[in-house]
Coordinates of C-alpha atoms and ligand atoms in Angstrom, one line a residue:
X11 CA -31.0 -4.1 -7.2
X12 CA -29.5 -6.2 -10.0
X13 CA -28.4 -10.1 -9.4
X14 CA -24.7 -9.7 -10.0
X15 CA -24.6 -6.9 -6.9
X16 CA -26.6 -9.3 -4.9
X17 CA -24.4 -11.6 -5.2
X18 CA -21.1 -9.3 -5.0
X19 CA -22.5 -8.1 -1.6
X20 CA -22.9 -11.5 -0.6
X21 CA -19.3 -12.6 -1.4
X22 CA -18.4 -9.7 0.7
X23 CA -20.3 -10.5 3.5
X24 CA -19.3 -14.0 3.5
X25 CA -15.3 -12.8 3.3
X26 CA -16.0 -10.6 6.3
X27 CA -17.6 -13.0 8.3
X28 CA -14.5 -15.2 7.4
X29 CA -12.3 -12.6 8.0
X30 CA -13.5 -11.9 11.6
X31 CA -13.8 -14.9 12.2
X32 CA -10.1 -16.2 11.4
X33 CA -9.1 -13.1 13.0
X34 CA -11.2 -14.3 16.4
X35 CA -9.1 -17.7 16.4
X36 CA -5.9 -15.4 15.8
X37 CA -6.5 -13.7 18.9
X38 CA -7.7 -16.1 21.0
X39 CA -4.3 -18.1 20.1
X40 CA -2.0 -15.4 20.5
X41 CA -4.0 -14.6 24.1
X42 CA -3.7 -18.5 25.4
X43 CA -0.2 -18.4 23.9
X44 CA 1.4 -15.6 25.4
X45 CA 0.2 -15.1 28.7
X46 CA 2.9 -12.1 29.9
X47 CA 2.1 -11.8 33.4
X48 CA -0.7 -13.4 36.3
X49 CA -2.1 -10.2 36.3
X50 CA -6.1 -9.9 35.6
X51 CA -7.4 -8.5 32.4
X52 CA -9.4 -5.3 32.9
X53 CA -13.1 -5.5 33.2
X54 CA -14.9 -6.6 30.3
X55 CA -18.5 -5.9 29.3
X56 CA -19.8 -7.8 26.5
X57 CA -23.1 -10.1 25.5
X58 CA -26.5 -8.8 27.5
X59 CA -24.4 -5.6 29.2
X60 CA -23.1 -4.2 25.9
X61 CA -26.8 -3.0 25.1
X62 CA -26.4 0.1 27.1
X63 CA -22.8 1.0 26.2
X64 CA -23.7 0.4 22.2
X65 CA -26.8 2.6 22.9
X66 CA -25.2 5.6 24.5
X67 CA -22.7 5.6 21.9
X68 CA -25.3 4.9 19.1
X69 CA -27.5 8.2 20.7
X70 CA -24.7 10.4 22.4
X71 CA -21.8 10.1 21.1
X72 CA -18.2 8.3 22.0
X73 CA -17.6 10.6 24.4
X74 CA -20.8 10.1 26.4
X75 CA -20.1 6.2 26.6
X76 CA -16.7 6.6 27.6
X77 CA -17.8 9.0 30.3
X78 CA -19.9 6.5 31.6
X79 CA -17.9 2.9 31.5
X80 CA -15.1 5.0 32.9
X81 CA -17.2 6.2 35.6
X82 CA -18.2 2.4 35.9
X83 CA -15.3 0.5 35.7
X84 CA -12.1 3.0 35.8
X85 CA -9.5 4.0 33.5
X86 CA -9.5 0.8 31.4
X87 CA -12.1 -1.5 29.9
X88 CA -12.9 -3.7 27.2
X89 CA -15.6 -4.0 25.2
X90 CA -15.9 -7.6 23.8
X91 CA -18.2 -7.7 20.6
X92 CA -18.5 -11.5 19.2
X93 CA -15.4 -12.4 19.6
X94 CA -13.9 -8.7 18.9
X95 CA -12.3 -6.6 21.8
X96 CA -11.7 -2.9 22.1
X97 CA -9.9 -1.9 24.8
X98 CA -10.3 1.8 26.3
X99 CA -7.4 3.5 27.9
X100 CA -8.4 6.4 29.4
X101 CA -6.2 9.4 30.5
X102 CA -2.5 9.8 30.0
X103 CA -1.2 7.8 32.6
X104 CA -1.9 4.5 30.5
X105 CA -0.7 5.7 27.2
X106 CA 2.9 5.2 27.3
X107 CA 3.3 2.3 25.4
X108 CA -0.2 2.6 23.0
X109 CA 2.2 5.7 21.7
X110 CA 5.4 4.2 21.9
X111 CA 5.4 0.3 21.6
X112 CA 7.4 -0.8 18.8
X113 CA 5.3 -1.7 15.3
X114 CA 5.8 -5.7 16.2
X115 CA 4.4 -4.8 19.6
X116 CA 1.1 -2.6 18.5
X117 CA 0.9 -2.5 14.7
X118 CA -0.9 1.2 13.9
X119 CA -0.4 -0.5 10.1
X120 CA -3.3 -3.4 10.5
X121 CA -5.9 -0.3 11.4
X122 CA -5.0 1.6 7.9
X123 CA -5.0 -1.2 5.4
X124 CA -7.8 0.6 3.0
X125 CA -5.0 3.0 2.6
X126 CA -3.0 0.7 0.9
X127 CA -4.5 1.1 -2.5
X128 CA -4.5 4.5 -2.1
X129 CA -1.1 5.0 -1.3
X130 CA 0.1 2.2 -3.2
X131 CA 2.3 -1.2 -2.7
X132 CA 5.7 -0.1 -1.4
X133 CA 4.7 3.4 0.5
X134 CA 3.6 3.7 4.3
X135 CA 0.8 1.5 5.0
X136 CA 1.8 -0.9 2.4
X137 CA 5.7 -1.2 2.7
X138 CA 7.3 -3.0 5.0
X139 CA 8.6 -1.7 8.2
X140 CA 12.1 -1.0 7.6
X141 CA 11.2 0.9 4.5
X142 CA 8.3 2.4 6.3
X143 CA 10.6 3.7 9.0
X144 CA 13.1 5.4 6.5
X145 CA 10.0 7.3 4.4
X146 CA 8.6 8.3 7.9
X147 CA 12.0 10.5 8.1
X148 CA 11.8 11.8 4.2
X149 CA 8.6 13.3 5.6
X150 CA 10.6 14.4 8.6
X151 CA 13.1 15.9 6.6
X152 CA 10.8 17.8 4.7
X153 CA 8.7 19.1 6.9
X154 CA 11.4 20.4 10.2
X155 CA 11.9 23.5 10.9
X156 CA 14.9 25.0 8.7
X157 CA 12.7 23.9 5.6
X158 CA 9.8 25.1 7.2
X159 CA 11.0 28.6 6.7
X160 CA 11.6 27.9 2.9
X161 CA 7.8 28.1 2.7
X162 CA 6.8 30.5 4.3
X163 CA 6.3 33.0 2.0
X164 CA 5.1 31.0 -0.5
X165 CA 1.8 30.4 2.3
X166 CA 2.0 34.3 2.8
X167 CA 1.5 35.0 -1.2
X168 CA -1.5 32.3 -1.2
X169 CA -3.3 33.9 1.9
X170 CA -2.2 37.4 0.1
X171 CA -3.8 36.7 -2.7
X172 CA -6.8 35.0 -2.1
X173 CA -8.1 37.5 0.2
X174 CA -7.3 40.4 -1.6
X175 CA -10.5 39.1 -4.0
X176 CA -12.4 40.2 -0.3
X177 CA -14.3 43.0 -0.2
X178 CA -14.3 46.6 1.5
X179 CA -16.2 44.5 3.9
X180 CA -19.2 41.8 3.2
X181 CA -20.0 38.0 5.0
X182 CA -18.4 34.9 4.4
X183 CA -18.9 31.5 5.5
X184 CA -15.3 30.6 7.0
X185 CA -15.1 27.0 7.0
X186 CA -15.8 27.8 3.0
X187 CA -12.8 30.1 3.1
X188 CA -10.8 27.6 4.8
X189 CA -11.0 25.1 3.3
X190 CA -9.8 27.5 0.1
X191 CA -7.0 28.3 1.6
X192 CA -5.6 25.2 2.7
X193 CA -5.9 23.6 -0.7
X194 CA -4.1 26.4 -2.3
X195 CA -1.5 26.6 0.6
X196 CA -1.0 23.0 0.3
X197 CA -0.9 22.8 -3.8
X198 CA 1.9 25.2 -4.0
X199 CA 4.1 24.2 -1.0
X200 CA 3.4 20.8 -0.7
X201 CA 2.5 19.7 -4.7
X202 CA 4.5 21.7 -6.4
X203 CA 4.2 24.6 -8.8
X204 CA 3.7 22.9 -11.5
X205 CA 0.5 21.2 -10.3
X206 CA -0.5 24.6 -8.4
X207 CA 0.2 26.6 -11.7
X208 CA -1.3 24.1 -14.8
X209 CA -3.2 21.4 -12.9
X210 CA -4.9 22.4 -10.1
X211 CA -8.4 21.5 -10.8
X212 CA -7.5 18.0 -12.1
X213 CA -5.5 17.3 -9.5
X214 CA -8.2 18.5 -6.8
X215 CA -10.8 16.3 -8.9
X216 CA -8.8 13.0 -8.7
X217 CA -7.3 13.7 -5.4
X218 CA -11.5 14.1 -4.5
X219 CA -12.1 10.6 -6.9
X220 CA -9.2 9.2 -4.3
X221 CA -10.4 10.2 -1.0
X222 CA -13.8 7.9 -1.9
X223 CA -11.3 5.3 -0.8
X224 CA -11.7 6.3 2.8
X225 CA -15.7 5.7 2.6
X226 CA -17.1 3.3 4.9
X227 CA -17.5 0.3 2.6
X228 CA -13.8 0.9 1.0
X229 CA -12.7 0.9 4.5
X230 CA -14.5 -2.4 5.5
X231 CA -14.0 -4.0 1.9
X232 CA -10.6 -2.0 0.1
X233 CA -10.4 -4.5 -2.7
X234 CA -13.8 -5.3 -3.5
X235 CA -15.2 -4.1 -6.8
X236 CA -17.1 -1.4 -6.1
X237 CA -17.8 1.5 -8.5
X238 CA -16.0 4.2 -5.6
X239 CA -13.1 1.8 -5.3
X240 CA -13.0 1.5 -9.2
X241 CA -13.0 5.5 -9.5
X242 CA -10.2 5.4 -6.6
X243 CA -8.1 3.5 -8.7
X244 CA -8.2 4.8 -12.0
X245 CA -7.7 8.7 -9.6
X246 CA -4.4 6.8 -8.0
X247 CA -3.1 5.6 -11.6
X248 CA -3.9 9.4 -13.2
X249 CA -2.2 10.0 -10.3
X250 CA 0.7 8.2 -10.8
X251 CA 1.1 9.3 -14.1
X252 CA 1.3 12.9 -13.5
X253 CA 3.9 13.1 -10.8
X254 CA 6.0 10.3 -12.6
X255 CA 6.3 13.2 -15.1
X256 CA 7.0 15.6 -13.1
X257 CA 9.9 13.8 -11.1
X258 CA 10.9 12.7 -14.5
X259 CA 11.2 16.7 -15.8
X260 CA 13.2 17.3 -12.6
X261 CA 15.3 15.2 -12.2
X262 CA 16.4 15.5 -15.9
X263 CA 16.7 19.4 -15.5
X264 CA 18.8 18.4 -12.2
X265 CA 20.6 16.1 -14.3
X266 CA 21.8 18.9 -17.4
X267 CA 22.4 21.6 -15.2
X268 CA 19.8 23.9 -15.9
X269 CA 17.2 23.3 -13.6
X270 CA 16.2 25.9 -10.4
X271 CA 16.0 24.0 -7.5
X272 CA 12.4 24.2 -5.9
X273 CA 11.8 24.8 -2.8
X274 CA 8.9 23.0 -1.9
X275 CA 8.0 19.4 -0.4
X276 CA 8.0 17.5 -3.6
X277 CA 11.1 18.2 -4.4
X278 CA 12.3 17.3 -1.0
X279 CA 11.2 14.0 -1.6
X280 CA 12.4 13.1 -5.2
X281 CA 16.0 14.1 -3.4
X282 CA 15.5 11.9 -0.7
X283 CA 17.7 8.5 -0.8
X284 CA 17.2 5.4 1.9
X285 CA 20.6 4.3 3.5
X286 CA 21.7 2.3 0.9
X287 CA 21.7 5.0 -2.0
X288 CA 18.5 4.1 -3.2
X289 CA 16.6 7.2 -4.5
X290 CA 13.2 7.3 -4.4
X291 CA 11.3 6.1 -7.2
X292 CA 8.8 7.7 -8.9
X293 CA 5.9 5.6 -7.4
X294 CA 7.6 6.0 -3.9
X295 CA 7.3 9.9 -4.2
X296 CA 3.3 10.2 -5.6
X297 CA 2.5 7.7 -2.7
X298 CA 4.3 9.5 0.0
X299 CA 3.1 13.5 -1.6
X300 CA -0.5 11.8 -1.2
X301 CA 0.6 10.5 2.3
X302 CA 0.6 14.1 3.0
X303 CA -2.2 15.6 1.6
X304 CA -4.5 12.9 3.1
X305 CA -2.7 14.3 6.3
X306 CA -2.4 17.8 5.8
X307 CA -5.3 19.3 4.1
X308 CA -8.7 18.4 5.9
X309 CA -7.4 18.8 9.2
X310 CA -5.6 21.8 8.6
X311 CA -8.9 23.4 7.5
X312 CA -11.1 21.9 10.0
X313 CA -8.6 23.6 12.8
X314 CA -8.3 26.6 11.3
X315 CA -12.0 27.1 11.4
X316 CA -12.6 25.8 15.1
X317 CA -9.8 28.6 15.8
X318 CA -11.7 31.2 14.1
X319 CA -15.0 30.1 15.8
X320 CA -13.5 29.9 19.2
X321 CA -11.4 33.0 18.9
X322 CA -15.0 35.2 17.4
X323 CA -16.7 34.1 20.4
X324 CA -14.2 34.8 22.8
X325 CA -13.9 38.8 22.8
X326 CA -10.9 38.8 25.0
X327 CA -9.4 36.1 23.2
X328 CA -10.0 38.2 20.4
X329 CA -8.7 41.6 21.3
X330 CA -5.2 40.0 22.9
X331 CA -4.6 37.8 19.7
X332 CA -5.1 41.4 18.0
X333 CA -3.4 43.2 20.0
X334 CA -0.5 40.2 19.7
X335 CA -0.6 41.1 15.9
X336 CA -0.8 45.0 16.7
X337 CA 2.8 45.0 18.4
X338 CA 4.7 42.2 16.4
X339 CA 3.6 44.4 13.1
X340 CA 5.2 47.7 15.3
X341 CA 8.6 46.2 16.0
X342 CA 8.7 44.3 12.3
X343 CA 8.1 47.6 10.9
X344 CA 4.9 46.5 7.8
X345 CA 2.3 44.9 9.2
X346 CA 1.5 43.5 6.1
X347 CA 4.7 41.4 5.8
X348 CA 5.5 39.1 8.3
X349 CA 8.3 36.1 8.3
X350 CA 8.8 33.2 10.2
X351 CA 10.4 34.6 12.8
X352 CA 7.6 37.2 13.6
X353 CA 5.3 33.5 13.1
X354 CA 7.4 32.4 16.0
X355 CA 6.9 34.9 17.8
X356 CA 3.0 34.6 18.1
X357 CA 2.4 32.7 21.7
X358 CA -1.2 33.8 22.0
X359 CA -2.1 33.0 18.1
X360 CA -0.1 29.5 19.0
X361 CA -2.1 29.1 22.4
X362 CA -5.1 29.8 20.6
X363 CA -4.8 27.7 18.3
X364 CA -3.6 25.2 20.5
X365 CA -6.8 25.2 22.8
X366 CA -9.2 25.1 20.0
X367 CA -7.3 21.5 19.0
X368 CA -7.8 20.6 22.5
X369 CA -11.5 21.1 22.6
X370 CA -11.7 19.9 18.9
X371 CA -9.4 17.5 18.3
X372 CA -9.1 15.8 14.9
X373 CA -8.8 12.4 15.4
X374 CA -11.5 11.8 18.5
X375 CA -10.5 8.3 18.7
X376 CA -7.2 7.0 17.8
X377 CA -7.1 3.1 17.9
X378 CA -4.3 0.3 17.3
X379 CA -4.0 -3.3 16.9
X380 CA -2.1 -4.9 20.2
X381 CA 0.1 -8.0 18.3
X382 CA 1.9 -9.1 22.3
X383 CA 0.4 -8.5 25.4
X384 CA 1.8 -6.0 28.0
X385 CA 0.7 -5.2 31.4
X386 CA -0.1 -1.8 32.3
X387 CA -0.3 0.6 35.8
X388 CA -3.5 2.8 35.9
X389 CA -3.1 5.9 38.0
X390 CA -5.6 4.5 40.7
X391 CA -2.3 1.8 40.9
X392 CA -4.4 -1.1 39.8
X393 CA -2.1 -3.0 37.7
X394 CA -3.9 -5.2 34.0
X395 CA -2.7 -7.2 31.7
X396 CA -4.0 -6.5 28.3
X397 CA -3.7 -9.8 25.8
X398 CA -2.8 -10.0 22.5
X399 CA -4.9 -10.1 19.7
X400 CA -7.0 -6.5 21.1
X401 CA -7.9 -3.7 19.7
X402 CA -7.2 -0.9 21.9
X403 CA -8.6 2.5 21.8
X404 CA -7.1 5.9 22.9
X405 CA -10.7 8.5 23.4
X406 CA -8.7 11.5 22.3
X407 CA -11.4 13.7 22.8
X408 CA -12.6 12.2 26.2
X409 CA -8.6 12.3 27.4
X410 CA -8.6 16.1 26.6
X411 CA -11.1 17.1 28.9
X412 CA -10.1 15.1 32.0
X413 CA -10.9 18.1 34.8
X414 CA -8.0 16.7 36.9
X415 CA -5.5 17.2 34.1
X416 CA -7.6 21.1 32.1
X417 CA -8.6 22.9 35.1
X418 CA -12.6 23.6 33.5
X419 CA -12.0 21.3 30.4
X420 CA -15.2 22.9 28.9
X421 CA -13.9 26.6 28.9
X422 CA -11.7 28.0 26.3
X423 CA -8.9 29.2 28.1
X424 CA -5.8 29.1 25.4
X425 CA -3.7 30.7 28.9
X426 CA -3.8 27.0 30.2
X427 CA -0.6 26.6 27.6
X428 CA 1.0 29.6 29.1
X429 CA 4.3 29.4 30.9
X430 CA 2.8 29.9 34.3
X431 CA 0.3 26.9 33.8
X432 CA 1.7 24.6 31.4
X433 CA -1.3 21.6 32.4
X434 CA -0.3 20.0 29.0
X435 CA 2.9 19.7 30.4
X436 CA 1.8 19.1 34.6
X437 CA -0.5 16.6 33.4
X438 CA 2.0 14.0 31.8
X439 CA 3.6 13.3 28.8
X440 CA 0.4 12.3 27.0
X441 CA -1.8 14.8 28.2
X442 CA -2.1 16.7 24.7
X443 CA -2.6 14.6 22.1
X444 CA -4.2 16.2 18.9
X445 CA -1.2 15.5 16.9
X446 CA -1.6 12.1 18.7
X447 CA 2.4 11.1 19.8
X448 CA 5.2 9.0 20.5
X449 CA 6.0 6.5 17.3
X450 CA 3.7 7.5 15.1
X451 CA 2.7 11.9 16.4
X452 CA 2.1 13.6 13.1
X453 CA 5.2 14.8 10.7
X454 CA 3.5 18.2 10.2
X455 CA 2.8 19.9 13.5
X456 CA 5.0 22.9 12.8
X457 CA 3.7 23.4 9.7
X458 CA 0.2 23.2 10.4
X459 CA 0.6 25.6 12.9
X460 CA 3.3 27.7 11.0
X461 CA 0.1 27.3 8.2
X462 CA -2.7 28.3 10.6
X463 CA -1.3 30.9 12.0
X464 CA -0.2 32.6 8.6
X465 CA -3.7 32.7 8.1
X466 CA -5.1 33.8 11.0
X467 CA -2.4 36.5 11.5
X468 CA -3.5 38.2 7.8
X469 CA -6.8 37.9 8.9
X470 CA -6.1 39.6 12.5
X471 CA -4.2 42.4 10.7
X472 CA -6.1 43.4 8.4
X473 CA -9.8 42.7 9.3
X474 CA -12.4 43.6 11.9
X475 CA -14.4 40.4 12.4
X476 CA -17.6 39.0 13.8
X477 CA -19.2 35.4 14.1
X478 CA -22.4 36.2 12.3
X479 CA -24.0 32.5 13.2
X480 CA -24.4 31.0 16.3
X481 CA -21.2 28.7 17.2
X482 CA -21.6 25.6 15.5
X483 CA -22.3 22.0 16.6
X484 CA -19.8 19.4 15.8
X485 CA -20.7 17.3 12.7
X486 CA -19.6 13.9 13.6
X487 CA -20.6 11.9 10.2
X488 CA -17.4 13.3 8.7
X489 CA -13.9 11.4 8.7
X490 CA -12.7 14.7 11.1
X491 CA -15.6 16.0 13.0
X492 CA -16.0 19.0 11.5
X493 CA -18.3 22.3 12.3
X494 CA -21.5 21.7 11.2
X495 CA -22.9 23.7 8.9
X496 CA -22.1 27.1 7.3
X497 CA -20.0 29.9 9.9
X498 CA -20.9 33.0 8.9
X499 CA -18.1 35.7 9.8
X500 CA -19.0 39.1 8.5
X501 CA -15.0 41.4 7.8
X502 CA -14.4 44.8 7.2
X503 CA -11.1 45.9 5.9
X504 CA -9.0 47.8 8.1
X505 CA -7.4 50.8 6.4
X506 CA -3.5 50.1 5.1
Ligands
HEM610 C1 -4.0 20.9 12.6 C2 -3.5 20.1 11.7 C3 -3.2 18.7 11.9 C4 -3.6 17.8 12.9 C5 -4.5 18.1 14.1 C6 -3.0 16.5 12.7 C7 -3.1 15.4 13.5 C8 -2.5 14.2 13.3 C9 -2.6 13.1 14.2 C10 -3.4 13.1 15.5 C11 -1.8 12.1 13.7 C12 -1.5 10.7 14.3 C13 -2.5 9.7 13.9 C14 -2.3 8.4 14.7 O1 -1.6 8.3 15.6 O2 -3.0 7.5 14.4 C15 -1.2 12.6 12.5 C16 -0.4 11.8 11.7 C17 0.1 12.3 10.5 N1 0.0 13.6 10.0 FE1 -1.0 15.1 10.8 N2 -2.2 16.6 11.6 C18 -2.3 17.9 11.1 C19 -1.6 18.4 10.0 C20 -0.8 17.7 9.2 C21 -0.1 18.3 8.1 C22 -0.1 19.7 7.7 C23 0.6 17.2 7.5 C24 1.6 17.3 6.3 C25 2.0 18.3 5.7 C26 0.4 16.0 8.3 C27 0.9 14.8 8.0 C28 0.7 13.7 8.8 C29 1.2 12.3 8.5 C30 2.0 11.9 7.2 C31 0.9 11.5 9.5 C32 1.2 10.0 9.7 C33 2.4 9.8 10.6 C34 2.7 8.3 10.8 O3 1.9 7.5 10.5 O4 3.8 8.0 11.3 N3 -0.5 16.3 9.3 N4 -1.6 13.9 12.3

């Protein structure tokens, strides 16, 4: 290793050390300075008793060690780590305000700030709150329901076409296929045609350049001057550079008269204006399109693989999801083309769907920064207060398998969403949270779903299917645990 990185890591260890450490005094102040209630803090582990907890998570996983402190201690605990606390809050009966305390209350912005060179200054992460707040609902706008429909059959000509390259019948590996699929689906309804049609692969390879931003030493150091945050930035002002262009072209075809009006998610947001007037600039719309895809695109994929997984080794799953397909293609008359209404119409796909986010969720930990302290009820009835200045820590993945909320959290059962159980529902108003909830739930539920199930549906119609491999393990290195390795699904094409 050369001096000058020697001595660049050092600087950055000595500006983390110094960043914890002012952020230690921060929190001890804002803890001795507002005290909201005499209520005690929940039980902490920390120094000599942390060794176990840090090596269960180290060995088994964040689900293990939650299992195990929440046997211990109960719902919630903190873990106290020089100076640093995480706070666990364990089942929905404690989530209330983690989802829905206001931003000067529990700041969800403090948690992403490596995404503010990404984004850029001015968009999400990196605006302020106000302005924050009114780009939330351009994504809103975009992505509800009524323009939901608009792209539709764009997502139906993708899938179309992609898998007519398929064979008479052959073996795939699915998360492969996926993955395809989504960054297609998501170049032409959420990018644009004009990217999906002239610039797809440079767009994919600085939109790849870009995601290094979320590797672990861009996410502990954003603005250090590393050669991955170096390739992130010149990505985001290539970026930049080629939706400025294409707002520009739009808006001056808007402007003379002659321009067709797209119907796609870009466009949705170069017409979107703030409550004073404002339009959007053209820095405001590449930071919120890339908002988007950051959201959209691996977890879209990842889900639409667990589906396929759990639904191929689920036979009756299987066969009523087909049969589901089978009788919506009867009464629409082609069961080769199907619109959102028939999409709607899917409960069991939905379900299905539905249960495989539950048992795989995206996000297995969602976490915040708590700015004022609040007191909280656990269902035992024990009442905490939980200081300022914590982290706090939502185990999605624990939370959706809490037996007294999923009757057998370990089977796949997509009927426990049915109308006759409802335990998402029974369970409390945080009992499901894949697209996490309250202030901050994700903007493209119904499109993800509306996107999954296009997919899926195609697949159902027209394909018999098997799992070929074994059911695969979780991969927890990624950003979104993913299936591990290849899954093999062998097709063959059902006659027209
Ligand atoms: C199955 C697919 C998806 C899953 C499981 C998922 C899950 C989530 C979750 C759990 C959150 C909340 C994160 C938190 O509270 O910290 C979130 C936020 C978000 N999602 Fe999704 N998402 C999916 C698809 C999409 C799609 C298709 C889009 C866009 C087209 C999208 C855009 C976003 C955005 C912009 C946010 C941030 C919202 C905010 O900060 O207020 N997501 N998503």
């Amino acid at each position: 290793m050369d001096l000058t990185n020697i001595g660049i890591w050092v600087a950055l260890v000595v500006i983390w050390i110094a960043t914890v450490l002012a952020k230690m005094a921060m929190t001890r102040r804002m803890t001795r300075d507002h005290p909201v209630s005499n209520r005690p803090h929940p039980p902490v582990v920390s120094g000599f008793f942390l060794l176990n907890p840090l090596r269960v998570l180290l060995t088994k996983g964040v689900k293990a060690m939650t299992h195990e402190q929440h046997r211990a201690l109960g719902s919630v605990f903190t873990l106290s780590f020089f100076g640093v606390n995480i706070t666990f809050l364990v089942g929905p009966e404690v989530l209330d305000h983690f989802f829905q305390g206001s931003e000067s209350e529990i700041s969800h912005c403090n948690v992403f700030e490596f995404m503010v060179p990404i984004l850029g200054k001015g968009v999400g992460f990196g605006a302020d709150i106000t302005t924050r707040t009114e780009q939330m609902r351009f994504h809103n706008d975009a992505l509800k329901r009524p323009k939901i429909r608009n792209y539709i059959g764009a997502m139906l000509q993708e899938v179309e076409e992609y898998l007519a390259k398929w064979g008479q019948h052959g073996t795939v590996d699915i998360k492969h296929e996926m993955e395809q699929l989504v960054l297609l689906i998501s170049s032409r309804c959420l990018l644009g045609k004009e990217i999906r049609e002239k610039m797809l692969d440079e767009a994919h390879t600085l939109f790849r350049d870009l995601s290094g931003g979320m590797s672990l030493t861009s996410v502990l150091f954003p603005y250090a001057p590393t050669p991955t945050n170096r390739r992130r930035d010149a990505a985001r002002a290539k970026l930049a550079k080629m939706f400025t262009e294409i707002v520009k072209s739009r808006r001056r075809g808007s402007s003379a008269g002659h321009h067709v009006q797209e119907d796609d998610v870009l466009q949705n947001l170069i017409d979107s204006k703030y409550k004073d007037g404002r339009p959007t600039t053209e820095a405001e719309v590449t930071g919120l399109i890339i908002m988007l895809l950051f959201g959209a695109n691996n977890t879209s994929s990842v889900t639409s693989t667990w589906t396929g997984a759990c639904l191929l080794s689920h036979g009756r799953w299987l066969a009523a999801a087909a049969e589901e397909q089978r009788e919506i293609a009867r009464r629409y008359g082609d069961r080769r083309r199907i619109d959102h209404d028939a999409l709607l119409e899917m409960d069991t796909l939905h379900r299905c769907v539905k249960e495989a986010l539950r048992m795989h969720p995206v996000i297995p930990v969602f976490f915040r920064k708590l700015l004022r302290g609040f007191t909280l009820r656990t269902k035992e009835g024990i009442e905490y207060e939980i200081p300022g200045g914590h982290h706090l820590a939502s185990p999605a993945l624990f939370n959706s398998r809490l037996p007294y909320v999923y009757r057998d959290p370990n089977v796949y059962d997509p009927d426990r969403f049915g109308p006759q159980r409802q335990e998402d529902k029974a369970g409390g108003r945080f009992s499901f949270t894949a697209f996490g909830g309250g202030r901050h739930s994700c903007v493209g539920e119904a499109y993800a779903y509306m996107q999954i199930k296009v997919i899926w549906s195609y697949l159902l119609r027209n394909f018999e299917l098997k799992l070929v491999s074994p059911f695969p393990d979780t991969d927890w290195s990624k950003l979104v645990p993913s299936p591990k390795g290849n899954v093999m699904v062998s097709y063959k094409r059902v006659p027209a």
